[in-house]
C-alpha positions as semicolon CSV with decimal commas, in nm:
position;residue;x (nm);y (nm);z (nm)
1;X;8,566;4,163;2,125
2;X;8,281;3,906;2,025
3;X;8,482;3,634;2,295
4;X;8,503;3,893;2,544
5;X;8,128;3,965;2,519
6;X;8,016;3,617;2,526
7;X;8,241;3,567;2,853
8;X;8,062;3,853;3,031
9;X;7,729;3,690;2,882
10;X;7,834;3,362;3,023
11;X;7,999;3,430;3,345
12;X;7,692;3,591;3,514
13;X;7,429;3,269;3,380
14;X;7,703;3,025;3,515
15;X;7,736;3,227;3,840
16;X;7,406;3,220;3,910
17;X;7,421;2,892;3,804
18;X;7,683;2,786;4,060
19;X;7,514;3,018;4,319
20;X;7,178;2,802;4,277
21;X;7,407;2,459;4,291
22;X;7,543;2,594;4,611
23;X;7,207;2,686;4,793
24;X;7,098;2,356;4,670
25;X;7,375;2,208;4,834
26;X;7,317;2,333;5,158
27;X;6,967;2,234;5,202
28;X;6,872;1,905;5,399
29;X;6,796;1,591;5,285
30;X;6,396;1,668;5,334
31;X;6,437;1,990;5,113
32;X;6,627;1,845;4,849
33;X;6,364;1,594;4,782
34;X;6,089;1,878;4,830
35;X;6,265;2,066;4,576
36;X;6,272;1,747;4,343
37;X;5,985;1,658;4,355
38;X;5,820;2,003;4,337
39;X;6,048;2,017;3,959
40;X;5,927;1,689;3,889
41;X;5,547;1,795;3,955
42;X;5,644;2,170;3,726
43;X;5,802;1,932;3,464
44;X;5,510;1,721;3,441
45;X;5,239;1,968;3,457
46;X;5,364;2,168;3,196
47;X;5,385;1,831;2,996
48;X;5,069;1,719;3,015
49;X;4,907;2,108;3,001
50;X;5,128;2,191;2,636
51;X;5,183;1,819;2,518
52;X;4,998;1,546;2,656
53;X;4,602;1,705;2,667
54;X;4,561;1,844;2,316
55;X;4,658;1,540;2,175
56;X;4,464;1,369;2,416
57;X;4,178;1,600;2,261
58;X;4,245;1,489;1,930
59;X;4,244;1,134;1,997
60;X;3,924;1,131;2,198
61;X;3,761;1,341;1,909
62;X;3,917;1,131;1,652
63;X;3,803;0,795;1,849
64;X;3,412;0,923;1,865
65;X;3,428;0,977;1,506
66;X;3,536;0,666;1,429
67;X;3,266;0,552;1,661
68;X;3,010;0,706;1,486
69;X;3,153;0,605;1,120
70;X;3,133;0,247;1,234
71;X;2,768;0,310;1,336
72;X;2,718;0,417;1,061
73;X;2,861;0,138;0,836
74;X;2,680;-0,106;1,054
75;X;2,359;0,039;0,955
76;X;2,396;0,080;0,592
77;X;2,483;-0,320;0,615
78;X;2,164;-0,381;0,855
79;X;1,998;-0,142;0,536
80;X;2,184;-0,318;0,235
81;X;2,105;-0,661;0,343
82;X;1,701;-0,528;0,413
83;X;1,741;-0,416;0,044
84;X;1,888;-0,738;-0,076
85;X;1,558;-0,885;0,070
86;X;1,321;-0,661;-0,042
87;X;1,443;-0,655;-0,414
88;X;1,412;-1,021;-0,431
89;X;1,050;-1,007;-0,258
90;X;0,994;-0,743;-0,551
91;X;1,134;-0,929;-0,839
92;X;0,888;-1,246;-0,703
93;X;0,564;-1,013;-0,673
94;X;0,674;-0,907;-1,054
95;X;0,708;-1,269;-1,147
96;X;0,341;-1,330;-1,005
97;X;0,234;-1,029;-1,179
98;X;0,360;-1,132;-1,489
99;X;0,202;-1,422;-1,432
100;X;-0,141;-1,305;-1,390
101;X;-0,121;-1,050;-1,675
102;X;-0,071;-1,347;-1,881
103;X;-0,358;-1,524;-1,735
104;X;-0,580;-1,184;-1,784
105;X;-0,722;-1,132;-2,081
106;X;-0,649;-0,785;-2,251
107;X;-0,963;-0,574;-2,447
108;X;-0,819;-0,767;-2,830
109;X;-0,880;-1,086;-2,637
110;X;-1,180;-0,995;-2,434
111;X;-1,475;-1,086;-2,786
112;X;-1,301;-1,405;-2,864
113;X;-1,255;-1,510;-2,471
114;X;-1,662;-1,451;-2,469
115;X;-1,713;-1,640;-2,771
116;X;-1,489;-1,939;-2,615
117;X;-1,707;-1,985;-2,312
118;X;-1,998;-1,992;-2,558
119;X;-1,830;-2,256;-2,762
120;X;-1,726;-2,414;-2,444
121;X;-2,085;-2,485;-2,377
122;X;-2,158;-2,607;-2,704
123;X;-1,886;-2,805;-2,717
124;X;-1,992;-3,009;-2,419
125;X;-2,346;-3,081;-2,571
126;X;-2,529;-2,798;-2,364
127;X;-2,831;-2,544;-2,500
128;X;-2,691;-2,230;-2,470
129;X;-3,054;-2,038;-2,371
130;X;-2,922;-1,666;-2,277
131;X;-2,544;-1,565;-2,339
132;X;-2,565;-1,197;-2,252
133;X;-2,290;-0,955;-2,106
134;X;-2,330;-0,747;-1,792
135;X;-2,199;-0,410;-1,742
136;X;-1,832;-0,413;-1,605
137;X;-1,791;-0,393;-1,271
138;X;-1,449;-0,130;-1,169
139;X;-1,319;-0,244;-0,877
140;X;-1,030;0,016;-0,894
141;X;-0,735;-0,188;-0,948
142;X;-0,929;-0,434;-1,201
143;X;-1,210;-0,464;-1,411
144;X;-1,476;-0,763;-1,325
145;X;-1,620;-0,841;-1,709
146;X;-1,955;-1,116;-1,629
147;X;-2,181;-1,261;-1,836
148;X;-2,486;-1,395;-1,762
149;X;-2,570;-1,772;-1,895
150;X;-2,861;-2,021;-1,879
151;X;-2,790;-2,350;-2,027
152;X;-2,970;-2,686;-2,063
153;X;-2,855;-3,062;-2,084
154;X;-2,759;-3,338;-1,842
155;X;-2,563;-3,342;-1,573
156;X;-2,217;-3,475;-1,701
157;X;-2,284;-3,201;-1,984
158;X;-2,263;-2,970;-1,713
159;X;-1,946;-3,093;-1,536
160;X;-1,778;-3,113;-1,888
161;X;-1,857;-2,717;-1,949
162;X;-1,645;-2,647;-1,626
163;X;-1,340;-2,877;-1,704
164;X;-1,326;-2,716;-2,044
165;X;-1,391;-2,339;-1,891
166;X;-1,110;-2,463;-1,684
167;X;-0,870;-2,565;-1,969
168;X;-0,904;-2,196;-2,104
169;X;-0,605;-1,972;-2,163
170;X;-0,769;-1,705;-1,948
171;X;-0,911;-1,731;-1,586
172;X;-1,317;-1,701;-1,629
173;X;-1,467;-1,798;-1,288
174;X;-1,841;-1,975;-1,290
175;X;-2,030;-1,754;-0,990
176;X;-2,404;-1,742;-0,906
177;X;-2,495;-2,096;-1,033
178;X;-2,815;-2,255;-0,961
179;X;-3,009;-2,570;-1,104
180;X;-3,308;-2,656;-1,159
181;X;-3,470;-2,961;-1,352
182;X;-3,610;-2,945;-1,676
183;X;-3,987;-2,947;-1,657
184;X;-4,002;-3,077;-1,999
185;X;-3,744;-3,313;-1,995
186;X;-3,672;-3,423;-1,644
187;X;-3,311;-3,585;-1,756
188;X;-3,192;-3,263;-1,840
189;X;-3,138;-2,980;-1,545
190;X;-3,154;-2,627;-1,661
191;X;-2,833;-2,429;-1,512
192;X;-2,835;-2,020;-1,474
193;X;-2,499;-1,869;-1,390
194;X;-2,242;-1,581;-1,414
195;X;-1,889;-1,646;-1,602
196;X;-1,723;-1,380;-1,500
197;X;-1,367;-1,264;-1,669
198;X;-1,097;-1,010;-1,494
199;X;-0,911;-0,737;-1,698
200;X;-0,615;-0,495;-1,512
201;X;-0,798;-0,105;-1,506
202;X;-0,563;0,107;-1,673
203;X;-0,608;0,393;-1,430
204;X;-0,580;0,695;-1,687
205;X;-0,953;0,500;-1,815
206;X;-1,079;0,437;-1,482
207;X;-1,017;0,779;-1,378
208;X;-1,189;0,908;-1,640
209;X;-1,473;0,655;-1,597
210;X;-1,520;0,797;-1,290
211;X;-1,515;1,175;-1,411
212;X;-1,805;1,101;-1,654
213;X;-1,987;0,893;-1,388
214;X;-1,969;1,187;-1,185
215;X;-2,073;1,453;-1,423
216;X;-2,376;1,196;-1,509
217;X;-2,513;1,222;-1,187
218;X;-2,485;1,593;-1,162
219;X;-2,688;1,652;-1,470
220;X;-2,962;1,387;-1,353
Protein backbone atom coordinates (compact mmCIF):
# COMPACT_ATOMS: atom_id res chain seq x y z
CA UNK A 1 0.00 0.00 0.00
CA UNK A 2 2.90 2.48 1.11
CA UNK A 3 4.58 1.70 -2.79
CA UNK A 4 1.35 2.21 -4.32
CA UNK A 5 0.92 5.59 -2.57
CA UNK A 6 4.27 6.87 -3.28
CA UNK A 7 3.66 5.92 -7.12
CA UNK A 8 0.49 8.04 -7.23
CA UNK A 9 2.66 10.74 -5.24
CA UNK A 10 5.31 10.45 -7.83
CA UNK A 11 3.62 9.97 -11.06
CA UNK A 12 1.73 13.34 -11.02
CA UNK A 13 5.33 15.53 -9.87
CA UNK A 14 7.11 13.57 -12.75
CA UNK A 15 4.20 14.27 -15.15
CA UNK A 16 4.22 17.60 -14.66
CA UNK A 17 7.65 17.29 -14.74
CA UNK A 18 7.77 15.79 -18.24
CA UNK A 19 4.87 18.13 -19.26
CA UNK A 20 7.21 21.26 -18.36
CA UNK A 21 10.32 19.37 -20.31
CA UNK A 22 8.01 19.12 -23.22
CA UNK A 23 6.76 22.84 -23.41
CA UNK A 24 10.32 23.64 -22.91
CA UNK A 25 11.11 21.70 -25.78
CA UNK A 26 8.97 23.28 -28.09
CA UNK A 27 9.96 26.78 -27.55
CA UNK A 28 12.55 28.54 -29.96
CA UNK A 29 15.92 29.04 -29.61
CA UNK A 30 15.24 32.91 -28.43
CA UNK A 31 12.81 31.58 -25.65
CA UNK A 32 14.89 28.96 -24.39
CA UNK A 33 17.61 31.35 -23.63
CA UNK A 34 14.90 33.92 -22.26
CA UNK A 35 13.78 31.28 -20.05
CA UNK A 36 17.52 30.60 -18.95
CA UNK A 37 18.47 33.39 -18.32
CA UNK A 38 15.32 34.66 -16.57
CA UNK A 39 16.21 31.21 -13.95
CA UNK A 40 19.60 32.30 -13.88
CA UNK A 41 18.58 36.02 -12.84
CA UNK A 42 15.65 34.10 -10.02
CA UNK A 43 18.62 31.85 -8.96
CA UNK A 44 20.85 34.64 -8.36
CA UNK A 45 18.58 37.08 -6.82
CA UNK A 46 17.39 34.88 -4.34
CA UNK A 47 21.20 34.20 -3.64
CA UNK A 48 22.36 37.29 -3.05
CA UNK A 49 18.78 38.53 -1.20
CA UNK A 50 18.97 35.15 1.52
CA UNK A 51 22.84 34.45 1.27
CA UNK A 52 25.13 36.82 -0.12
CA UNK A 53 23.78 40.47 1.63
CA UNK A 54 23.52 39.55 5.31
CA UNK A 55 26.79 38.34 5.31
CA UNK A 56 27.80 41.09 3.34
CA UNK A 57 26.20 43.10 6.40
CA UNK A 58 28.22 41.40 8.77
CA UNK A 59 31.39 41.84 7.13
CA UNK A 60 30.98 45.54 6.44
CA UNK A 61 29.93 45.94 10.20
CA UNK A 62 32.62 43.72 11.33
CA UNK A 63 35.29 45.67 8.96
CA UNK A 64 34.21 49.31 10.56
CA UNK A 65 34.77 47.88 13.86
CA UNK A 66 37.91 46.79 13.25
CA UNK A 67 38.43 50.19 11.78
CA UNK A 68 37.62 51.89 14.68
CA UNK A 69 39.61 49.35 17.14
CA UNK A 70 42.69 50.15 15.13
CA UNK A 71 41.96 53.87 15.68
CA UNK A 72 41.79 53.33 18.61
CA UNK A 73 45.05 51.38 19.29
CA UNK A 74 46.81 53.98 17.25
CA UNK A 75 45.89 56.55 19.68
CA UNK A 76 46.56 54.93 22.90
CA UNK A 77 50.26 54.42 21.20
CA UNK A 78 50.29 58.28 20.00
CA UNK A 79 49.05 58.60 24.12
CA UNK A 80 51.54 55.91 25.62
CA UNK A 81 54.52 57.24 23.92
CA UNK A 82 53.24 61.18 25.10
CA UNK A 83 53.26 59.46 28.57
CA UNK A 84 56.62 57.86 28.17
CA UNK A 85 57.74 61.54 27.58
CA UNK A 86 56.06 63.25 30.06
CA UNK A 87 57.06 60.81 32.97
CA UNK A 88 60.61 61.26 32.14
CA UNK A 89 60.14 65.24 31.90
CA UNK A 90 58.53 64.60 35.48
CA UNK A 91 61.10 62.39 37.01
CA UNK A 92 63.84 65.37 35.71
CA UNK A 93 61.68 68.36 37.26
CA UNK A 94 61.76 65.94 40.58
CA UNK A 95 65.47 65.53 40.21
CA UNK A 96 65.81 69.49 40.05
CA UNK A 97 63.52 69.71 42.86
CA UNK A 98 65.36 67.52 44.87
CA UNK A 99 68.04 69.37 44.05
CA UNK A 100 66.96 72.66 45.22
CA UNK A 101 65.38 71.34 48.44
CA UNK A 102 68.80 70.33 49.21
CA UNK A 103 70.20 73.63 48.38
CA UNK A 104 67.21 75.33 50.61
CA UNK A 105 67.68 75.61 53.89
CA UNK A 106 64.84 74.13 56.18
CA UNK A 107 63.58 76.27 59.64
CA UNK A 108 66.49 73.70 61.98
CA UNK A 109 68.99 75.13 59.52
CA UNK A 110 67.65 78.59 59.03
CA UNK A 111 69.73 80.19 62.91
CA UNK A 112 72.91 78.48 62.05
CA UNK A 113 72.71 79.47 58.08
CA UNK A 114 72.34 83.25 59.66
CA UNK A 115 75.07 82.80 61.96
CA UNK A 116 77.34 81.43 58.90
CA UNK A 117 76.99 84.54 56.83
CA UNK A 118 77.93 86.42 60.00
CA UNK A 119 80.98 84.30 60.44
CA UNK A 120 81.48 84.52 56.78
CA UNK A 121 82.14 88.15 57.23
CA UNK A 122 84.31 87.78 60.02
CA UNK A 123 86.10 85.30 58.60
CA UNK A 124 87.20 87.45 55.71
CA UNK A 125 88.52 90.29 58.08
CA UNK A 126 85.30 92.54 57.73
CA UNK A 127 83.43 94.75 60.74
CA UNK A 128 80.28 93.35 60.93
CA UNK A 129 78.34 96.98 61.87
CA UNK A 130 74.45 95.85 61.69
CA UNK A 131 73.49 92.03 61.23
CA UNK A 132 69.72 92.31 61.62
CA UNK A 133 66.85 90.10 60.08
CA UNK A 134 63.94 91.43 58.05
CA UNK A 135 60.52 90.18 58.16
CA UNK A 136 59.96 87.22 55.65
CA UNK A 137 58.74 87.97 52.60
CA UNK A 138 55.76 84.96 51.30
CA UNK A 139 55.90 84.83 47.90
CA UNK A 140 53.34 81.90 47.83
CA UNK A 141 55.30 79.08 46.67
CA UNK A 142 58.50 80.16 48.86
CA UNK A 143 59.55 82.09 51.62
CA UNK A 144 62.27 85.06 50.89
CA UNK A 145 64.24 85.13 54.57
CA UNK A 146 66.78 88.71 54.20
CA UNK A 147 68.90 90.19 56.40
CA UNK A 148 70.11 93.38 56.40
CA UNK A 149 74.14 93.94 56.75
CA UNK A 150 76.61 96.86 56.88
CA UNK A 151 80.15 95.88 56.97
CA UNK A 152 83.55 97.64 56.91
CA UNK A 153 87.14 96.72 55.58
CA UNK A 154 88.99 96.83 52.27
CA UNK A 155 88.13 95.92 49.18
CA UNK A 156 89.60 92.32 48.73
CA UNK A 157 87.87 91.81 52.29
CA UNK A 158 84.85 92.41 50.50
CA UNK A 159 85.34 90.13 47.45
CA UNK A 160 86.50 87.35 49.94
CA UNK A 161 82.94 87.64 51.94
CA UNK A 162 81.20 86.73 48.54
CA UNK A 163 83.48 83.74 47.49
CA UNK A 164 82.96 82.34 50.95
CA UNK A 165 78.94 83.25 50.93
CA UNK A 166 79.36 81.41 47.74
CA UNK A 167 81.07 78.23 49.14
CA UNK A 168 77.98 77.86 51.56
CA UNK A 169 75.87 74.73 51.72
CA UNK A 170 72.76 76.85 51.17
CA UNK A 171 71.99 79.45 48.36
CA UNK A 172 72.04 83.08 50.24
CA UNK A 173 72.02 85.72 47.44
CA UNK A 174 73.89 89.32 48.23
CA UNK A 175 70.99 92.00 46.89
CA UNK A 176 70.81 95.78 47.47
CA UNK A 177 74.60 96.41 47.86
CA UNK A 178 76.06 99.75 47.86
CA UNK A 179 79.59 101.26 48.87
CA UNK A 180 80.72 103.92 50.13
CA UNK A 181 84.28 104.95 51.51
CA UNK A 182 85.17 105.13 54.92
CA UNK A 183 85.32 108.73 56.05
CA UNK A 184 87.59 107.77 58.76
CA UNK A 185 89.70 105.51 57.13
CA UNK A 186 89.66 106.11 53.43
CA UNK A 187 91.36 102.44 52.69
CA UNK A 188 88.49 100.84 53.98
CA UNK A 189 84.88 101.19 52.01
CA UNK A 190 81.87 100.72 54.15
CA UNK A 191 79.38 98.12 52.30
CA UNK A 192 75.37 98.02 53.19
CA UNK A 193 73.52 95.07 51.72
CA UNK A 194 70.71 92.41 51.90
CA UNK A 195 71.72 88.50 52.15
CA UNK A 196 68.80 87.14 51.46
CA UNK A 197 68.02 83.15 52.07
CA UNK A 198 64.94 81.08 50.34
CA UNK A 199 62.86 78.47 52.32
CA UNK A 200 59.85 76.19 50.35
CA UNK A 201 56.20 77.69 52.10
CA UNK A 202 54.57 74.78 53.40
CA UNK A 203 51.14 75.88 52.25
CA UNK A 204 49.02 74.54 55.34
CA UNK A 205 51.44 77.71 57.18
CA UNK A 206 51.11 80.07 54.48
CA UNK A 207 47.51 79.65 54.35
CA UNK A 208 47.15 80.28 57.67
CA UNK A 209 49.57 83.24 57.51
CA UNK A 210 47.33 84.66 55.37
CA UNK A 211 44.09 83.97 57.56
CA UNK A 212 45.66 85.88 60.51
CA UNK A 213 46.94 88.64 58.15
CA UNK A 214 43.52 88.99 57.16
CA UNK A 215 41.75 88.99 60.43
CA UNK A 216 44.61 91.68 61.48
CA UNK A 217 43.46 94.06 59.18
CA UNK A 218 39.84 93.66 59.96
CA UNK A 219 40.30 94.46 63.57
CA UNK A 220 42.61 97.59 62.70
Amino acid sequence: MAEENKEKIGNPIQARLESFFVRIGKLTKIQRVVVCCVSLLLIGGAYYYFIFAPRYELLKAAKEELQVQQDKLESYKIKARSLAKYEKKMAEAQERFNIAMKALPDKKELPSLLTGVSKAGRKAGLDVLLFQPEPIVNKEFYLEIPVSMTVRGRYHQVADFFFQVAGLNRIVNIQDMSMTTDPKTKEQVQMKCSAVTYMFADPGEAASKDKKGKKNKKRG
